[in-house]
Amino acid sequence: MKKATVTLFLLAFVIMLTTPFAVTPDLKPKPISTQVNYYWFDVTNTWLGRQNTVANEIALTGLDESTTNPKTLHEKGWAPANISFDQWGTPYPITSIQDKSLYSHP
């Protein structure tokens, strides 16, 4: 019994020593998922009166970001950094190209 105990102890010790070299940890940082509340406008750049994340806007309108044909542009979204406000507090885009686009697929 004593020989078996010593043998098992040595086997466990060797396994403990070799395991850290056999397994490589994943040390890459995971990307941070951000939630941006975009300002949503219709095709004529008229503010729709809401600020939503893309997921909430898709759930609300049923539109999506897919670019498969046929597609019809229905809503444009600008990030807060690309928005300015007029004297009444209504947002308007300061860039000509939207950050997000939502389409319908008839």
XYZ file of N, CA and C in Angstrom:
318
model
N 0.825 -1.195 0.000
C 0.000 0.000 0.000
C 0.866 1.253 0.000
N 2.014 1.170 0.685
C 2.881 2.327 0.767
C 3.481 2.651 -0.597
N 3.827 1.631 -1.384
C 4.363 1.852 -2.721
C 3.332 2.522 -3.615
N 2.088 2.133 -3.511
C 1.015 2.710 -4.326
C 0.803 4.173 -3.957
N 0.867 4.508 -2.677
C 0.670 5.882 -2.224
C 1.788 6.774 -2.754
N 3.013 6.319 -2.689
C 4.146 7.104 -3.181
C 4.036 7.270 -4.691
N 3.669 6.220 -5.390
C 3.526 6.280 -6.847
C 2.421 7.253 -7.240
N 1.282 7.193 -6.559
C 0.176 8.114 -6.867
C 0.556 9.553 -6.548
N 1.276 9.758 -5.465
C 1.718 11.107 -5.100
C 2.670 11.656 -6.169
N 3.615 10.856 -6.603
C 4.549 11.305 -7.637
C 3.834 11.569 -8.960
N 2.855 10.734 -9.306
C 2.083 10.943 -10.525
C 1.301 12.256 -10.457
N 0.663 12.512 -9.328
C -0.085 13.758 -9.149
C 0.856 14.957 -9.197
N 2.041 14.827 -8.618
C 3.014 15.907 -8.607
C 3.496 16.223 -10.028
N 3.750 15.209 -10.817
C 4.189 15.407 -12.201
C 3.074 16.044 -13.025
N 1.846 15.627 -12.811
C 0.710 16.217 -13.532
C 0.570 17.698 -13.169
N 0.725 18.013 -11.880
C 0.618 19.408 -11.441
C 1.730 20.258 -12.053
N 2.905 19.694 -12.237
C 4.009 20.454 -12.812
C 3.865 20.655 -14.316
N 3.297 19.706 -15.013
C 3.214 19.798 -16.471
C 1.949 20.488 -16.973
N 0.905 20.540 -16.185
C -0.359 21.130 -16.631
C -0.228 22.609 -17.017
N 0.439 23.464 -16.255
C 0.518 24.877 -16.666
C 1.186 25.079 -18.024
N 2.066 24.175 -18.421
C 2.727 24.314 -19.718
C 1.880 23.751 -20.859
N 0.933 22.908 -20.537
C 0.083 22.306 -21.558
C -1.103 23.195 -21.910
N -1.508 24.071 -20.996
C -2.672 24.925 -21.196
C -2.195 26.362 -21.349
N -2.601 27.007 -22.430
C -2.242 28.414 -22.619
C -3.465 29.275 -22.340
N -3.353 30.212 -21.431
C -4.509 31.055 -21.113
C -4.777 32.075 -22.217
N -6.024 32.469 -22.357
C -6.427 33.483 -23.328
C -6.337 34.836 -22.635
N -5.262 35.554 -22.884
C -5.023 36.820 -22.201
C -5.460 38.032 -23.008
N -6.051 37.819 -24.181
C -6.507 38.941 -24.988
C -7.712 39.597 -24.322
N -7.727 40.924 -24.293
C -8.892 41.586 -23.696
C -10.125 41.407 -24.566
N -11.243 41.238 -23.943
C -12.501 41.093 -24.659
C -12.983 42.480 -25.084
N -13.562 42.594 -26.274
C -14.042 43.911 -26.702
C -15.187 44.388 -25.814
N -15.187 45.656 -25.546
C -16.224 46.245 -24.703
C -17.425 46.555 -25.581
N -18.565 46.053 -25.191
C -19.771 46.352 -25.952
C -20.358 47.655 -25.418
N -20.526 48.595 -26.315
C -21.066 49.888 -25.913
C -22.498 50.017 -26.412
N -23.252 50.755 -25.680
C -24.622 51.027 -26.091
C -24.713 52.500 -26.423
N -24.886 52.785 -27.705
C -24.984 54.162 -28.163
C -26.453 54.462 -28.428
N -26.940 55.536 -27.847
C -28.301 55.990 -28.114
C -28.265 56.931 -29.309
N -28.601 56.405 -30.469
C -28.583 57.199 -31.689
C -29.822 58.079 -31.757
N -29.676 59.237 -32.411
C -30.819 60.085 -32.727
C -31.347 59.610 -34.076
N -32.642 59.334 -34.164
C -33.220 58.733 -35.365
C -33.988 59.761 -36.179
N -33.717 59.740 -37.495
C -34.327 60.666 -38.449
C -34.939 59.862 -39.587
N -35.943 60.456 -40.253
C -36.496 59.782 -41.434
C -35.624 60.104 -42.646
N -36.066 59.723 -43.824
C -35.271 59.878 -45.039
C -35.011 61.350 -45.355
N -35.917 62.242 -44.980
C -35.749 63.674 -45.260
C -35.013 64.399 -44.132
N -34.380 63.662 -43.233
C -33.639 64.191 -42.070
C -34.526 64.964 -41.099
N -35.771 64.539 -40.975
C -36.670 65.081 -39.966
C -36.581 64.184 -38.745
N -36.313 64.797 -37.590
C -36.136 64.022 -36.361
C -37.431 63.307 -36.008
N -37.340 62.030 -35.681
C -38.510 61.220 -35.358
C -38.935 61.342 -33.897
N -38.219 62.145 -33.129
C -38.611 62.390 -31.747
C -38.127 61.335 -30.778
N -37.123 60.558 -31.155
C -36.648 59.538 -30.229
C -35.146 59.325 -30.357
N -34.603 58.874 -29.260
C -33.200 58.515 -29.170
C -33.155 57.105 -28.610
N -32.680 56.137 -29.410
C -32.705 54.721 -29.049
C -31.402 54.048 -29.458
N -31.149 52.904 -28.827
C -30.085 52.040 -29.320
C -30.587 51.360 -30.594
N -29.676 50.762 -31.347
C -30.069 50.088 -32.589
C -31.028 48.935 -32.285
N -30.721 48.163 -31.238
C -31.578 47.020 -30.901
C -32.981 47.473 -30.517
N -33.095 48.539 -29.745
C -34.421 49.032 -29.351
C -35.185 49.597 -30.549
N -34.467 50.244 -31.460
C -35.131 50.798 -32.645
C -35.621 49.685 -33.568
N -34.840 48.630 -33.698
C -35.268 47.484 -34.507
C -36.507 46.841 -33.894
N -36.518 46.698 -32.565
C -37.678 46.115 -31.891
C -38.908 47.015 -32.030
N -38.696 48.318 -32.024
C -39.807 49.269 -32.104
C -40.397 49.352 -33.509
N -39.543 49.371 -34.534
C -40.025 49.624 -35.893
C -40.117 48.383 -36.770
N -39.370 47.339 -36.444
C -39.354 46.158 -37.289
C -38.391 46.276 -38.457
N -37.712 47.407 -38.586
C -36.708 47.578 -39.623
C -35.427 46.899 -39.175
N -34.467 46.715 -40.086
C -33.200 46.105 -39.678
C -32.035 46.701 -40.458
N -30.811 46.294 -40.076
C -29.598 46.826 -40.698
C -29.152 46.025 -41.920
N -29.841 44.978 -42.265
C -29.434 44.121 -43.371
C -29.436 44.892 -44.682
N -28.417 44.653 -45.496
C -28.326 45.349 -46.777
C -28.676 44.443 -47.952
N -29.370 43.328 -47.676
C -29.778 42.447 -48.764
C -30.915 43.088 -49.556
N -30.932 42.836 -50.838
C -31.963 43.413 -51.704
C -33.231 42.579 -51.656
N -34.394 43.126 -51.878
C -34.659 44.542 -52.050
C -34.657 45.255 -50.697
N -34.163 46.452 -50.688
C -34.132 47.231 -49.446
C -34.597 48.651 -49.732
N -35.247 49.236 -48.772
C -35.705 50.607 -48.862
C -35.274 51.314 -47.585
N -34.518 52.402 -47.740
C -34.053 53.150 -46.576
C -35.235 53.839 -45.913
N -35.390 53.617 -44.633
C -36.492 54.227 -43.903
C -36.044 55.123 -42.765
N -34.950 54.762 -42.084
C -34.493 55.566 -40.958
C -32.980 55.679 -40.958
N -32.513 56.840 -40.490
C -31.090 57.091 -40.357
C -30.808 57.416 -38.899
N -29.668 56.947 -38.404
C -29.298 57.210 -37.024
C -27.950 57.894 -36.933
N -27.888 58.961 -36.130
C -26.634 59.657 -35.887
C -26.265 59.531 -34.419
N -24.987 59.307 -34.166
C -24.483 59.243 -32.793
C -24.532 60.648 -32.180
N -24.583 60.741 -30.858
C -24.655 62.060 -30.205
C -23.501 62.992 -30.571
N -22.335 62.447 -30.902
C -21.202 63.300 -31.270
C -21.420 63.996 -32.603
N -22.314 63.495 -33.435
C -22.569 64.064 -34.761
C -23.882 64.831 -34.818
N -24.354 65.266 -33.679
C -25.636 65.969 -33.583
C -25.416 67.342 -32.955
N -26.153 68.324 -33.432
C -26.202 69.634 -32.802
C -27.676 69.969 -32.575
N -27.954 71.037 -31.849
C -29.325 71.392 -31.513
C -29.615 72.817 -31.951
N -30.843 73.033 -32.431
C -31.243 74.388 -32.784
C -31.719 75.122 -31.529
N -32.208 76.361 -31.688
C -32.591 77.164 -30.526
C -33.793 76.603 -29.772
N -34.576 75.691 -30.373
C -35.723 75.081 -29.705
C -35.385 73.735 -29.090
N -34.132 73.301 -29.226
C -33.706 72.031 -28.650
C -33.935 70.829 -29.543
N -34.262 71.077 -30.809
C -34.467 69.982 -31.755
C -33.115 69.580 -32.339
N -32.788 68.293 -32.282
C -31.491 67.875 -32.828
C -31.491 67.867 -34.359
N -30.323 68.125 -34.917
C -30.132 67.992 -36.355
C -28.709 67.487 -36.595
N -28.520 66.678 -37.648
C -27.192 66.119 -37.903
C -26.226 67.174 -38.421
N -24.960 67.061 -38.005
C -23.940 67.987 -38.491
C -23.036 67.326 -39.529
N -23.246 66.031 -39.775
C -22.509 65.337 -40.837
C -23.505 64.886 -41.889
N -23.025 64.691 -43.102
C -23.945 64.309 -44.179
C -24.166 62.801 -44.256
N -23.274 62.030 -43.659
C -23.401 60.570 -43.717
C -23.805 60.051 -42.340
N -24.886 59.290 -42.300
C -25.409 58.759 -41.049
C -24.497 57.662 -40.493
N -24.582 57.453 -39.185
C -23.797 56.400 -38.526
C -24.472 55.040 -38.669
N -25.789 55.000 -38.647
C -26.551 53.756 -38.783
C -27.696 53.964 -39.748
N -28.053 52.914 -40.466
C -29.187 52.950 -41.385
C -30.070 51.742 -41.134
N -31.371 51.965 -41.128
C -32.328 50.864 -40.980
C -33.177 50.792 -42.235
N -33.361 49.580 -42.724
C -34.061 49.345 -43.978
C -35.285 48.483 -43.762
N -36.217 48.610 -44.698
C -37.314 47.643 -44.785
C -37.043 46.784 -46.004
N -37.558 45.598 -46.008
C -37.344 44.669 -47.111
C -38.691 44.178 -47.619
N -39.274 44.950 -48.570
C -40.605 44.580 -49.058
C -40.600 43.273 -49.827
